[in-house]
Amino acid sequence: MSFRPPARGVLDDTDTAYLLTVIRANPDPVSHRPQSVLNWFVGDWPLHNHFYRPISTLSFEMDTRLHGDSGSGYVLTNAIVSALCVSALFWFLKELTDSPFLTGMGALIFGLWNLGNYLPYWLPWLGAVVGIGGLLRSGLRLWPLLLAAGSVCLLVSELSSRSLGSIMVSWIPARTATIMTLFCLLAMGSYARFARVTSSMEPREKTPLDPPATRNTERTVASAWPAWPWLVLSLLCAAFALGSHEQAIMLPGAIVGVGVSLRLQRFCVSWWWPASFFLLLVAYMFLRHELLPTAVSQYQAQQ
């Protein structure tokens, strides 16, 4: 958040200005007038382009009441949501892989991607630091050293030239996608936790070279808390994601991907639970069809 882009002019683009104008048309957040906060759940969102986004719209309601016309406040909110996405990805990867290396590297790469053009000036020198550290640790094995240092430099260069920060933080309406991403990551992390806790491990085929089984060689997942709240949390986050941006319709498929990944790790995953996310998707599509106009909006026709 310390490296977030400047806030000059962020409220001036057409989408943002119109969105705030519609939200501010009714300053009473609990009334039953046409533009009440409650009405975002039963109709179109402020841009009136036939999108159902009540959850992300509430964040704009919050900002316009807290920050008014101060663009820095809106940028700060976008930066906080992006930072939370990095943290949520870290937790999801921890639950999915149980690998400190994959978890840390995945969150690091995503975090650097979010910084993008706003990376601190010293970060590209990270490749040199890795190279010196590798040289001190491994001696004169120059090829692995050059490969590691070059990979880090290339990664930083690529992430710098393809910044998420300039899109997801500077452009205020992009928050609909970042809030969706946050809830999707929380949903997948919660489901991965639920599946790990409730699934037994398929026994590994023994070979003559395996050491004798001991208390420390058999991996178990134990928890003092019941597992069902993780599934409830996952479904709730999935519903919030669907209420933030339409691209969340991919989430049930991603949940299946999480199950497949855990199955490849020898977890005996039950496939009934991922099916509940597809039922939630059907309910969302029915609700959207009932609440939103069926005609093509001006924005949809333009696209």
GROMACS .gro file of C-alpha atoms in nm:
model
  303
    1MET     CA    1   0.000   0.000   0.000
    2SER     CA    2   0.297   0.233   0.057
    3PHE     CA    3   0.377   0.219  -0.316
    4ARG     CA    4   0.024   0.291  -0.439
    5PRO     CA    5  -0.006   0.522  -0.741
    6PRO     CA    6  -0.098   0.893  -0.710
    7ALA     CA    7  -0.465   0.982  -0.674
    8ARG     CA    8  -0.473   1.281  -0.908
    9GLY     CA    9  -0.770   1.267  -1.143
   10VAL     CA   10  -0.888   0.917  -1.041
   11LEU     CA   11  -1.247   1.040  -0.995
   12ASP     CA   12  -1.264   1.220  -1.329
   13ASP     CA   13  -1.315   0.931  -1.572
   14THR     CA   14  -1.667   0.885  -1.706
   15ASP     CA   15  -1.749   0.555  -1.532
   16THR     CA   16  -1.633   0.670  -1.188
   17ALA     CA   17  -1.802   1.010  -1.210
   18TYR     CA   18  -2.137   0.865  -1.318
   19LEU     CA   19  -2.116   0.584  -1.061
   20LEU     CA   20  -2.065   0.831  -0.775
   21THR     CA   21  -2.336   1.062  -0.908
   22VAL     CA   22  -2.595   0.784  -0.901
   23ILE     CA   23  -2.488   0.665  -0.555
   24ARG     CA   24  -2.507   1.017  -0.413
   25ALA     CA   25  -2.855   1.075  -0.559
   26ASN     CA   26  -2.997   0.942  -0.232
   27PRO     CA   27  -2.792   1.029   0.078
   28ASP     CA   28  -3.013   0.818   0.306
   29PRO     CA   29  -2.862   0.465   0.310
   30VAL     CA   30  -3.159   0.293   0.475
   31SER     CA   31  -3.453   0.450   0.294
   32HIS     CA   32  -3.668   0.271   0.040
   33ARG     CA   33  -3.627   0.531  -0.231
   34PRO     CA   34  -3.523   0.417  -0.581
   35GLN     CA   35  -3.147   0.451  -0.513
   36SER     CA   36  -3.135   0.307  -0.161
   37VAL     CA   37  -2.842   0.088  -0.056
   38LEU     CA   38  -3.091  -0.195  -0.008
   39ASN     CA   39  -3.205  -0.165  -0.367
   40TRP     CA   40  -2.865  -0.266  -0.508
   41PHE     CA   41  -2.961  -0.620  -0.407
   42VAL     CA   42  -3.280  -0.620  -0.611
   43GLY     CA   43  -3.177  -0.450  -0.932
   44ASP     CA   44  -2.911  -0.306  -1.161
   45TRP     CA   45  -2.590  -0.154  -1.028
   46PRO     CA   46  -2.518   0.222  -1.058
   47LEU     CA   47  -2.389   0.221  -1.418
   48HIS     CA   48  -2.718   0.062  -1.533
   49ASN     CA   49  -2.548  -0.173  -1.780
   50HIS     CA   50  -2.739  -0.478  -1.653
   51PHE     CA   51  -2.476  -0.610  -1.410
   52TYR     CA   52  -2.561  -0.755  -1.069
   53ARG     CA   53  -2.291  -0.621  -0.833
   54PRO     CA   54  -2.447  -0.530  -0.497
   55ILE     CA   55  -2.148  -0.638  -0.285
   56SER     CA   56  -1.886  -0.432  -0.469
   57THR     CA   57  -2.132  -0.141  -0.496
   58LEU     CA   58  -2.149  -0.125  -0.115
   59SER     CA   59  -1.776  -0.048  -0.108
   60PHE     CA   60  -1.839   0.259  -0.325
   61GLU     CA   61  -2.121   0.357  -0.089
   62MET     CA   62  -1.872   0.334   0.198
   63ASP     CA   63  -1.605   0.540   0.020
   64THR     CA   64  -1.834   0.819  -0.090
   65ARG     CA   65  -1.948   0.863   0.271
   66LEU     CA   66  -1.597   0.836   0.422
   67HIS     CA   67  -1.390   1.019   0.163
   68GLY     CA   68  -1.629   1.236  -0.036
   69ASP     CA   69  -1.436   1.382  -0.331
   70SER     CA   70  -1.092   1.285  -0.199
   71GLY     CA   71  -0.945   1.054  -0.463
   72SER     CA   72  -0.669   0.938  -0.228
   73GLY     CA   73  -0.926   0.765  -0.008
   74TYR     CA   74  -1.063   0.565  -0.301
   75VAL     CA   75  -0.712   0.468  -0.412
   76LEU     CA   76  -0.630   0.362  -0.055
   77THR     CA   77  -0.936   0.135  -0.046
   78ASN     CA   78  -0.834  -0.022  -0.378
   79ALA     CA   79  -0.480  -0.072  -0.246
   80ILE     CA   80  -0.610  -0.236   0.074
   81VAL     CA   81  -0.826  -0.477  -0.126
   82SER     CA   82  -0.528  -0.566  -0.349
   83ALA     CA   83  -0.310  -0.627  -0.043
   84LEU     CA   84  -0.580  -0.849   0.106
   85CYS     CA   85  -0.584  -1.046  -0.221
   86VAL     CA   86  -0.212  -1.119  -0.181
   87SER     CA   87  -0.271  -1.236   0.177
   88ALA     CA   88  -0.568  -1.448   0.070
   89LEU     CA   89  -0.359  -1.608  -0.205
   90PHE     CA   90  -0.090  -1.692   0.052
   91TRP     CA   91  -0.346  -1.870   0.270
   92PHE     CA   92  -0.507  -2.049  -0.024
   93LEU     CA   93  -0.172  -2.180  -0.149
   94LYS     CA   94  -0.085  -2.293   0.203
   95GLU     CA   95  -0.407  -2.494   0.225
   96LEU     CA   96  -0.373  -2.625  -0.131
   97THR     CA   97  -0.007  -2.730  -0.136
   98ASP     CA   98   0.111  -2.738   0.227
   99SER     CA   99   0.446  -2.631   0.077
  100PRO     CA  100   0.622  -2.329   0.232
  101PHE     CA  101   0.825  -2.276  -0.086
  102LEU     CA  102   0.531  -2.280  -0.330
  103THR     CA  103   0.319  -2.074  -0.091
  104GLY     CA  104   0.582  -1.808  -0.039
  105MET     CA  105   0.687  -1.786  -0.403
  106GLY     CA  106   0.328  -1.772  -0.530
  107ALA     CA  107   0.236  -1.489  -0.294
  108LEU     CA  108   0.564  -1.307  -0.368
  109ILE     CA  109   0.513  -1.317  -0.745
  110PHE     CA  110   0.152  -1.201  -0.714
  111GLY     CA  111   0.258  -0.923  -0.476
  112LEU     CA  112   0.529  -0.803  -0.716
  113TRP     CA  113   0.280  -0.814  -1.001
  114ASN     CA  114   0.049  -0.587  -0.803
  115LEU     CA  115   0.331  -0.340  -0.739
  116GLY     CA  116   0.432  -0.339  -1.106
  117ASN     CA  117   0.562   0.001  -1.212
  118TYR     CA  118   0.559   0.113  -0.850
  119LEU     CA  119   0.826  -0.134  -0.742
  120PRO     CA  120   1.090   0.022  -0.514
  121TYR     CA  121   1.398   0.123  -0.713
  122TRP     CA  122   1.620  -0.126  -0.529
  123LEU     CA  123   1.412  -0.435  -0.605
  124PRO     CA  124   1.564  -0.514  -0.948
  125TRP     CA  125   1.895  -0.559  -0.770
  126LEU     CA  126   1.743  -0.857  -0.593
  127GLY     CA  127   1.887  -1.079  -0.866
  128ALA     CA  128   2.238  -0.966  -0.772
  129VAL     CA  129   2.171  -1.036  -0.404
  130VAL     CA  130   2.049  -1.386  -0.492
  131GLY     CA  131   2.359  -1.441  -0.702
  132ILE     CA  132   2.599  -1.333  -0.428
  133GLY     CA  133   2.416  -1.544  -0.171
  134GLY     CA  134   2.427  -1.846  -0.401
  135LEU     CA  135   2.798  -1.794  -0.465
  136LEU     CA  136   2.876  -1.784  -0.095
  137ARG     CA  137   2.668  -2.095  -0.031
  138SER     CA  138   2.750  -2.319  -0.326
  139GLY     CA  139   3.101  -2.217  -0.422
  140LEU     CA  140   3.193  -2.199  -0.791
  141ARG     CA  141   2.888  -2.371  -0.942
  142LEU     CA  142   2.832  -2.078  -1.173
  143TRP     CA  143   2.562  -2.221  -1.401
  144PRO     CA  144   2.297  -2.270  -1.128
  145LEU     CA  145   2.402  -1.933  -0.989
  146LEU     CA  146   2.356  -1.750  -1.320
  147LEU     CA  147   2.030  -1.933  -1.388
  148ALA     CA  148   1.883  -1.830  -1.051
  149ALA     CA  149   1.998  -1.468  -1.078
  150GLY     CA  150   1.881  -1.439  -1.439
  151SER     CA  151   1.542  -1.588  -1.353
  152VAL     CA  152   1.488  -1.336  -1.074
  153CYS     CA  153   1.591  -1.043  -1.296
  154LEU     CA  154   1.365  -1.162  -1.579
  155LEU     CA  155   1.075  -1.210  -1.339
  156VAL     CA  156   1.111  -0.860  -1.194
  157SER     CA  157   1.140  -0.713  -1.545
  158GLU     CA  158   0.829  -0.892  -1.670
  159LEU     CA  159   0.624  -0.801  -1.366
  160SER     CA  160   0.733  -0.438  -1.392
  161SER     CA  161   0.620  -0.411  -1.754
  162ARG     CA  162   0.282  -0.573  -1.689
  163SER     CA  163   0.158  -0.390  -1.383
  164LEU     CA  164  -0.163  -0.482  -1.209
  165GLY     CA  165  -0.120  -0.184  -0.978
  166SER     CA  166  -0.186   0.077  -1.246
  167ILE     CA  167  -0.510  -0.100  -1.340
  168MET     CA  168  -0.648  -0.246  -1.019
  169VAL     CA  169  -0.556   0.046  -0.790
  170SER     CA  170  -0.562   0.361  -1.004
  171TRP     CA  171  -0.885   0.282  -1.189
  172ILE     CA  172  -1.153   0.297  -0.922
  173PRO     CA  173  -1.424   0.079  -1.094
  174ALA     CA  174  -1.168  -0.205  -1.120
  175ARG     CA  175  -1.246  -0.268  -0.753
  176THR     CA  176  -1.537  -0.485  -0.860
  177ALA     CA  177  -1.286  -0.738  -0.998
  178THR     CA  178  -1.046  -0.720  -0.702
  179ILE     CA  179  -1.325  -0.769  -0.449
  180MET     CA  180  -1.443  -1.066  -0.654
  181THR     CA  181  -1.086  -1.202  -0.657
  182LEU     CA  182  -1.059  -1.164  -0.281
  183PHE     CA  183  -1.378  -1.360  -0.217
  184CYS     CA  184  -1.283  -1.625  -0.475
  185LEU     CA  185  -0.948  -1.684  -0.304
  186LEU     CA  186  -1.117  -1.703   0.037
  187ALA     CA  187  -1.374  -1.947  -0.102
  188MET     CA  188  -1.106  -2.173  -0.251
  189GLY     CA  189  -0.893  -2.156   0.063
  190SER     CA  190  -1.188  -2.242   0.286
  191TYR     CA  191  -1.287  -2.534   0.063
  192ALA     CA  192  -0.928  -2.662   0.051
  193ARG     CA  193  -0.918  -2.651   0.431
  194PHE     CA  194  -1.252  -2.830   0.456
  195ALA     CA  195  -1.141  -3.101   0.211
  196ARG     CA  196  -0.811  -3.158   0.392
  197VAL     CA  197  -0.981  -3.191   0.730
  198THR     CA  198  -1.261  -3.423   0.614
  199SER     CA  199  -1.075  -3.642   0.362
  200SER     CA  200  -0.877  -3.950   0.448
  201MET     CA  201  -0.538  -4.012   0.291
  202GLU     CA  202  -0.499  -4.285   0.032
  203PRO     CA  203  -0.222  -4.519   0.150
  204ARG     CA  204   0.096  -4.498  -0.051
  205GLU     CA  205   0.211  -4.817  -0.216
  206LYS     CA  206   0.497  -4.962  -0.016
  207THR     CA  207   0.830  -5.055  -0.171
  208PRO     CA  208   1.126  -5.248  -0.026
  209LEU     CA  209   1.321  -4.922  -0.006
  210ASP     CA  210   1.066  -4.743   0.218
  211PRO     CA  211   1.173  -4.692   0.582
  212PRO     CA  212   0.958  -4.851   0.853
  213ALA     CA  213   0.645  -4.653   0.940
  214THR     CA  214   0.667  -4.447   1.257
  215ARG     CA  215   0.452  -4.193   1.429
  216ASN     CA  216   0.621  -3.912   1.235
  217THR     CA  217   0.607  -4.068   0.886
  218GLU     CA  218   0.227  -4.094   0.854
  219ARG     CA  219   0.073  -3.755   0.782
  220THR     CA  220  -0.259  -3.677   0.945
  221VAL     CA  221  -0.477  -3.367   0.949
  222ALA     CA  222  -0.637  -3.306   1.286
  223SER     CA  223  -0.847  -3.019   1.411
  224ALA     CA  224  -1.014  -2.940   1.740
  225TRP     CA  225  -1.289  -2.753   1.556
  226PRO     CA  226  -1.573  -2.897   1.343
  227ALA     CA  227  -1.512  -2.893   0.968
  228TRP     CA  228  -1.852  -2.779   0.842
  229PRO     CA  229  -1.798  -2.405   0.915
  230TRP     CA  230  -1.520  -2.407   0.652
  231LEU     CA  231  -1.768  -2.526   0.388
  232VAL     CA  232  -2.025  -2.269   0.498
  233LEU     CA  233  -1.762  -1.996   0.482
  234SER     CA  234  -1.658  -2.113   0.136
  235LEU     CA  235  -2.014  -2.104   0.002
  236LEU     CA  236  -2.075  -1.763   0.162
  237CYS     CA  237  -1.759  -1.620   0.004
  238ALA     CA  238  -1.863  -1.773  -0.330
  239ALA     CA  239  -2.199  -1.594  -0.304
  240PHE     CA  240  -2.023  -1.265  -0.224
  241ALA     CA  241  -1.791  -1.315  -0.522
  242LEU     CA  242  -2.089  -1.368  -0.752
  243GLY     CA  243  -2.242  -1.051  -0.610
  244SER     CA  244  -1.925  -0.854  -0.688
  245HIS     CA  245  -1.847  -0.934  -1.052
  246GLU     CA  246  -1.985  -1.166  -1.321
  247GLN     CA  247  -1.650  -1.337  -1.384
  248ALA     CA  248  -1.702  -1.526  -1.058
  249ILE     CA  249  -1.905  -1.778  -1.259
  250MET     CA  250  -1.570  -1.956  -1.312
  251LEU     CA  251  -1.541  -2.026  -0.937
  252PRO     CA  252  -1.725  -2.364  -0.930
  253GLY     CA  253  -1.484  -2.490  -1.195
  254ALA     CA  254  -1.192  -2.360  -0.990
  255ILE     CA  255  -1.328  -2.543  -0.684
  256VAL     CA  256  -1.327  -2.865  -0.888
  257GLY     CA  257  -0.966  -2.787  -0.978
  258VAL     CA  258  -0.883  -2.757  -0.608
  259GLY     CA  259  -1.042  -3.097  -0.549
  260VAL     CA  260  -0.845  -3.252  -0.834
  261SER     CA  261  -0.523  -3.107  -0.698
  262LEU     CA  262  -0.592  -3.250  -0.353
  263ARG     CA  263  -0.686  -3.585  -0.507
  264LEU     CA  264  -0.347  -3.594  -0.680
  265GLN     CA  265  -0.198  -3.544  -0.334
  266ARG     CA  266  -0.372  -3.869  -0.227
  267PHE     CA  267  -0.663  -3.704  -0.043
  268CYS     CA  268  -0.983  -3.906  -0.090
  269VAL     CA  269  -1.195  -3.603  -0.179
  270SER     CA  270  -1.573  -3.634  -0.190
  271TRP     CA  271  -1.711  -3.485  -0.511
  272TRP     CA  272  -2.054  -3.413  -0.363
  273TRP     CA  273  -1.934  -3.094  -0.195
  274PRO     CA  274  -1.798  -2.923  -0.511
  275ALA     CA  275  -2.138  -2.993  -0.669
  276SER     CA  276  -2.297  -2.754  -0.416
  277PHE     CA  277  -2.108  -2.465  -0.577
  278PHE     CA  278  -2.270  -2.544  -0.912
  279LEU     CA  279  -2.610  -2.536  -0.740
  280LEU     CA  280  -2.518  -2.194  -0.603
  281LEU     CA  281  -2.426  -2.085  -0.956
  282VAL     CA  282  -2.764  -2.200  -1.089
  283ALA     CA  283  -2.939  -2.003  -0.812
  284TYR     CA  284  -2.732  -1.696  -0.898
  285MET     CA  285  -2.820  -1.719  -1.267
  286PHE     CA  286  -3.189  -1.754  -1.183
  287LEU     CA  287  -3.175  -1.454  -0.945
  288ARG     CA  288  -2.991  -1.244  -1.201
  289HIS     CA  289  -3.245  -1.331  -1.469
  290GLU     CA  290  -3.533  -1.235  -1.241
  291LEU     CA  291  -3.387  -0.906  -1.114
  292LEU     CA  292  -3.211  -0.754  -1.416
  293PRO     CA  293  -3.357  -0.638  -1.746
  294THR     CA  294  -3.330  -0.896  -2.021
  295ALA     CA  295  -3.276  -0.645  -2.302
  296VAL     CA  296  -2.922  -0.568  -2.422
  297SER     CA  297  -2.780  -0.262  -2.244
  298GLN     CA  298  -2.597   0.017  -2.427
  299TYR     CA  299  -2.267  -0.103  -2.279
  300GLN     CA  300  -2.329  -0.462  -2.385
  301ALA     CA  301  -2.419  -0.351  -2.737
  302GLN     CA  302  -2.101  -0.144  -2.752
  303GLN     CA  303  -1.891  -0.441  -2.647
   0.00000   0.00000   0.00000
